[in-house]
Coordinates of C-alpha atoms in Angstrom, one line a residue:
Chain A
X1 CA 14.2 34.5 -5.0
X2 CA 13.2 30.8 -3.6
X3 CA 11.2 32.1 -1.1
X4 CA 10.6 28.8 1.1
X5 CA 12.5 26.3 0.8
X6 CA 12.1 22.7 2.5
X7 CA 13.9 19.5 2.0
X8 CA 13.7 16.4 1.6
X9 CA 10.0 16.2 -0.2
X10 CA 9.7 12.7 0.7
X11 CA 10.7 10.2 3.4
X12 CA 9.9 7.2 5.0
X13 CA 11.2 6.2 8.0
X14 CA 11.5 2.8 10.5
X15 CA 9.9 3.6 13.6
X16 CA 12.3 4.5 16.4
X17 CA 14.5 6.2 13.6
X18 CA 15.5 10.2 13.6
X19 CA 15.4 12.7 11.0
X20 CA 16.0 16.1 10.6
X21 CA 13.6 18.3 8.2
X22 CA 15.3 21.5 6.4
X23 CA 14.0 24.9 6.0
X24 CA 15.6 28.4 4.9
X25 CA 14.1 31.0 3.7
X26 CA 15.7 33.8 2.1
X27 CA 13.4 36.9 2.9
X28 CA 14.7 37.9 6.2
X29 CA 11.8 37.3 7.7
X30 CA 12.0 37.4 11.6
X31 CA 9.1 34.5 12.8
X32 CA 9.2 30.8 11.1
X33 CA 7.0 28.3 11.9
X34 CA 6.9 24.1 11.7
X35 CA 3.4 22.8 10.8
X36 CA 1.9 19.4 10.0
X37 CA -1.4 18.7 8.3
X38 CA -3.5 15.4 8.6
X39 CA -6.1 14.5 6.6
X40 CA -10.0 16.3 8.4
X41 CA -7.3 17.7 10.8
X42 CA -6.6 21.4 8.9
X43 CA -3.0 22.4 9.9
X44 CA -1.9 22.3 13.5
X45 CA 1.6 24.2 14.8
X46 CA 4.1 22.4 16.2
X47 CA 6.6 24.7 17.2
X48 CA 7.8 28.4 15.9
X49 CA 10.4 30.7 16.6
X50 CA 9.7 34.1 17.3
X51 CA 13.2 35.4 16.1
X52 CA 16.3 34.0 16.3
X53 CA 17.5 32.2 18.9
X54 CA 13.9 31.8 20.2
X55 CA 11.6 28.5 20.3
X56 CA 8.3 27.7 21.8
X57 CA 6.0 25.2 21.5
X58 CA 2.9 25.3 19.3
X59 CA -0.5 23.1 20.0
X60 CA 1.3 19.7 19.2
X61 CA 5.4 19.7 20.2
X62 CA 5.3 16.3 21.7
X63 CA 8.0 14.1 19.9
X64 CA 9.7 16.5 18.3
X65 CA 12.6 19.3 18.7
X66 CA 13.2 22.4 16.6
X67 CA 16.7 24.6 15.9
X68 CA 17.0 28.0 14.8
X69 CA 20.1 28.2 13.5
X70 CA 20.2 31.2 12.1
X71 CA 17.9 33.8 11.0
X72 CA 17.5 31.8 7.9
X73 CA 17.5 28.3 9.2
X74 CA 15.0 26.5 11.0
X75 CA 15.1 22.6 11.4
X76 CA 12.6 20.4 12.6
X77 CA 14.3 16.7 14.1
X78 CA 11.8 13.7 14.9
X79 CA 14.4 12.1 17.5
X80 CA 12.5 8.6 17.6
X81 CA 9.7 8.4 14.5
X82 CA 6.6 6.7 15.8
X83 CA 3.8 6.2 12.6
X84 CA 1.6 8.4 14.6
X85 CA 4.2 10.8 12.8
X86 CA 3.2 10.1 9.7
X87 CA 1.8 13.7 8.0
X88 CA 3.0 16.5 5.6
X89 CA 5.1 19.0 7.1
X90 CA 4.8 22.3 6.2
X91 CA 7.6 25.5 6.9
X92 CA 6.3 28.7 7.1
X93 CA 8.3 32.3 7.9
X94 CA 6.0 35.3 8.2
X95 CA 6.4 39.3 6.9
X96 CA 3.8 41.2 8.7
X97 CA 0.1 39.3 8.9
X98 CA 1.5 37.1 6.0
X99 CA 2.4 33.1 6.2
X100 CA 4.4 32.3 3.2
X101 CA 4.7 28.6 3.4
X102 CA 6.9 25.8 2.1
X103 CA 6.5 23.3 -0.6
X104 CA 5.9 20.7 2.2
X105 CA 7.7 17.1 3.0
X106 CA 5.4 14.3 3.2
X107 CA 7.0 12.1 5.6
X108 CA 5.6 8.2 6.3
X109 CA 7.1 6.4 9.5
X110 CA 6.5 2.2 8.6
Chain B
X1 CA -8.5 25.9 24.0
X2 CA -8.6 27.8 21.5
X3 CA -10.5 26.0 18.5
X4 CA -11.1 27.3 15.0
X5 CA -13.8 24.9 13.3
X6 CA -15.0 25.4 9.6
X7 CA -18.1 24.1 8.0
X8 CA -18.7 22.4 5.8
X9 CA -15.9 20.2 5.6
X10 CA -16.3 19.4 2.0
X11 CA -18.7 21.4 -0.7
X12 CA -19.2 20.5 -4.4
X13 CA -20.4 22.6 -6.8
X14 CA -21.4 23.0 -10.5
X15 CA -18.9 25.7 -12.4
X16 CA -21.4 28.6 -12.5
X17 CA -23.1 28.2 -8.3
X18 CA -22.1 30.2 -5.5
X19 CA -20.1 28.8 -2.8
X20 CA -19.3 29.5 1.1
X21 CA -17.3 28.4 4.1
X22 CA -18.2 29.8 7.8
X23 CA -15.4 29.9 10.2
X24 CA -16.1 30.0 13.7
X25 CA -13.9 30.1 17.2
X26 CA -14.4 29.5 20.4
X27 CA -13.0 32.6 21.4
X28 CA -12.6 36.3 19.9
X29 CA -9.8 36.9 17.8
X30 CA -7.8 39.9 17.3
X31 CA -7.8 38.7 13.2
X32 CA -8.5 36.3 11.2
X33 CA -6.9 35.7 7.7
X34 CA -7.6 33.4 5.0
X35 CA -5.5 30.2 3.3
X36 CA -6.2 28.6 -0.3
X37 CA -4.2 25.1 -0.9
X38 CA -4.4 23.8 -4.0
X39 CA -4.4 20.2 -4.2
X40 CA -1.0 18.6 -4.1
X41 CA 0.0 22.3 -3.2
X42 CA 0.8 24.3 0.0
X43 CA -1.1 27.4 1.8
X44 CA -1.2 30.7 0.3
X45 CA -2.1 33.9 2.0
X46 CA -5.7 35.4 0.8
X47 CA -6.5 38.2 3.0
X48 CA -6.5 39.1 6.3
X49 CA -9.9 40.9 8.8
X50 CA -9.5 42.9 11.5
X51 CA -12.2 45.0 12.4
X52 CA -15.5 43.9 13.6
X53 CA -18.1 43.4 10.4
X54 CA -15.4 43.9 8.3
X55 CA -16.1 42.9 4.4
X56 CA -13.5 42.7 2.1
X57 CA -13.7 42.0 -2.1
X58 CA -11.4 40.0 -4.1
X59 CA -12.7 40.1 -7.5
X60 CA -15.5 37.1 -7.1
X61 CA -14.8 36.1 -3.3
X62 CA -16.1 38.1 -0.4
X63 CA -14.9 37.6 3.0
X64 CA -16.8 39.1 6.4
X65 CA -15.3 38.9 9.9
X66 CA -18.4 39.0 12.3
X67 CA -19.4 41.7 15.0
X68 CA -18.1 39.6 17.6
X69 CA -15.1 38.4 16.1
X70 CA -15.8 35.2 16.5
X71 CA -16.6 34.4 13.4
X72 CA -16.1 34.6 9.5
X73 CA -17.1 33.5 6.2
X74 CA -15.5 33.3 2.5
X75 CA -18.0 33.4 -0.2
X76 CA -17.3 32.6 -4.0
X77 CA -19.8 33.7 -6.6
X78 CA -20.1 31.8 -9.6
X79 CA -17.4 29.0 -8.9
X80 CA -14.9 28.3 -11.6
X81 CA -12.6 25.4 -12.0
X82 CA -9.9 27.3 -11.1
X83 CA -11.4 28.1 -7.5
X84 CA -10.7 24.0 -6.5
X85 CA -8.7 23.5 -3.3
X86 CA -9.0 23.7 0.5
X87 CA -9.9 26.9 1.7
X88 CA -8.6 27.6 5.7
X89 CA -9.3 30.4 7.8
X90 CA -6.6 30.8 10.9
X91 CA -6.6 33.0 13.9
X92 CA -3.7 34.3 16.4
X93 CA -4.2 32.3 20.1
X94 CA -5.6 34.8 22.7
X95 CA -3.9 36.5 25.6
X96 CA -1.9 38.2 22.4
X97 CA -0.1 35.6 21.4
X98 CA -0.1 36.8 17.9
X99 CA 3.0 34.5 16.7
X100 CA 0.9 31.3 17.4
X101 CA -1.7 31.0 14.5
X102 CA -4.4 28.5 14.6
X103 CA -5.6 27.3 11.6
X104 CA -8.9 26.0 11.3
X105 CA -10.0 22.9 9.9
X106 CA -10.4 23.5 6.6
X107 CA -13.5 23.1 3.7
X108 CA -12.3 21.3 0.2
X109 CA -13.9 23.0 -2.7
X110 CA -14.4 20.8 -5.5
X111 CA -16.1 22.1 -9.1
X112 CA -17.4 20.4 -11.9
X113 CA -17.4 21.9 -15.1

């Protein structure tokens, strides 16, 4: 049972190039959730989907799109990175009250 | 908006002393749960309040959600080295909006042995 899973770990990105970040989960949970954590800044949502098929946007969406595939899948894509980008993301999918989170992908934008 | 601040950002303690974060929002929350990250780690689910003056007991940490649910606090008694990380409360966005949790900012815990 994986849980979480993200991927890539790492990457570093040109500005103005696009990416797509990866996460499944495999415990038929219902809501997942994109969120990226600065440094003083705590972690802030970006967007999450309710179920699937569903998106909206969380405190900070600008710059980025999601995709829920499938009730297993949701992608996060950075269309044109900008270093303000620069952050760890985190994946999240939730049973009940609880977040069960992703190993993260530290992403740097040059 | 909604904002979920915690002080103090950053606490260290010798193994042995008591520690405490307070979380506080600008507006009531339905709940409030708490986060420990590790360092180099990710967020993992502590506990969850509900009810107004609620206290709940995980072996050495005690966490209270305040009368007005506006507020909360996590309190370790004597700290061991295995309590380092970042300890985050997080709330649900008003106008029950429960999907969209807000974490708060978060207060690193480090302890010397």
């Amino acid at each position: 049972n994986a849980g979480v899973t993200q991927t890539p770990k790492f990457q570093v990105l040109k500005t103005g190039q696009s990416m797509t970040l990866q996460c499944a989960q495999d415990m038929n949970h219902n809501s997942m959730y994109w969120y990226r954590q600065d440094p003083g800044m705590g972690l802030r949502l970006i967007y999450y989907s309710a179920s699937e098929g569903t998106t909206d946007k969380g405190e900070v969406p600008n710059g980025y799109n999601v995709s829920r595939l499938n009730k297993r899948e949701f992608s996060l894509r950075l269309e044109s990175a900008a270093p303000s980008q620069t952050s760890v993301y985190f994946c999240a999918s939730r049973r009940v009250e609880k977040l069960f989170f992703g190993s993260g992908t530290q992403l740097s934008v040059l | 908006g909604q904002q979920v601040m915690q002080i103090p950002q950053y606490q260290h303690v010798q193994e042995g002393e008591d520690f405490t974060t307070y979380c506080n929002s600008s507006t009531t929350l339905s709940n409030i749960q708490w986060y420990k990250q590790r360092p180099g780690g990710h967020p993992v689910f502590l506990i969850q309040l509900v009810k107004s003056g609620e206290v709940k007991k995980q072996k050495r940490l005690t966490f209270q959600f305040g009368e007005a649910k506006k507020n909360s606090s996590l309190h370790i008694t004597a700290t061991q080295t295995t309590d380092v990380g970042t300890y985050f409360c997080a709330g649900p966005r008003p106008s029950g909006a429960t999907n969209k949790l807000i974490f708060g900012t978060g207060t690193l815990l480090a302890v010397q042995p």
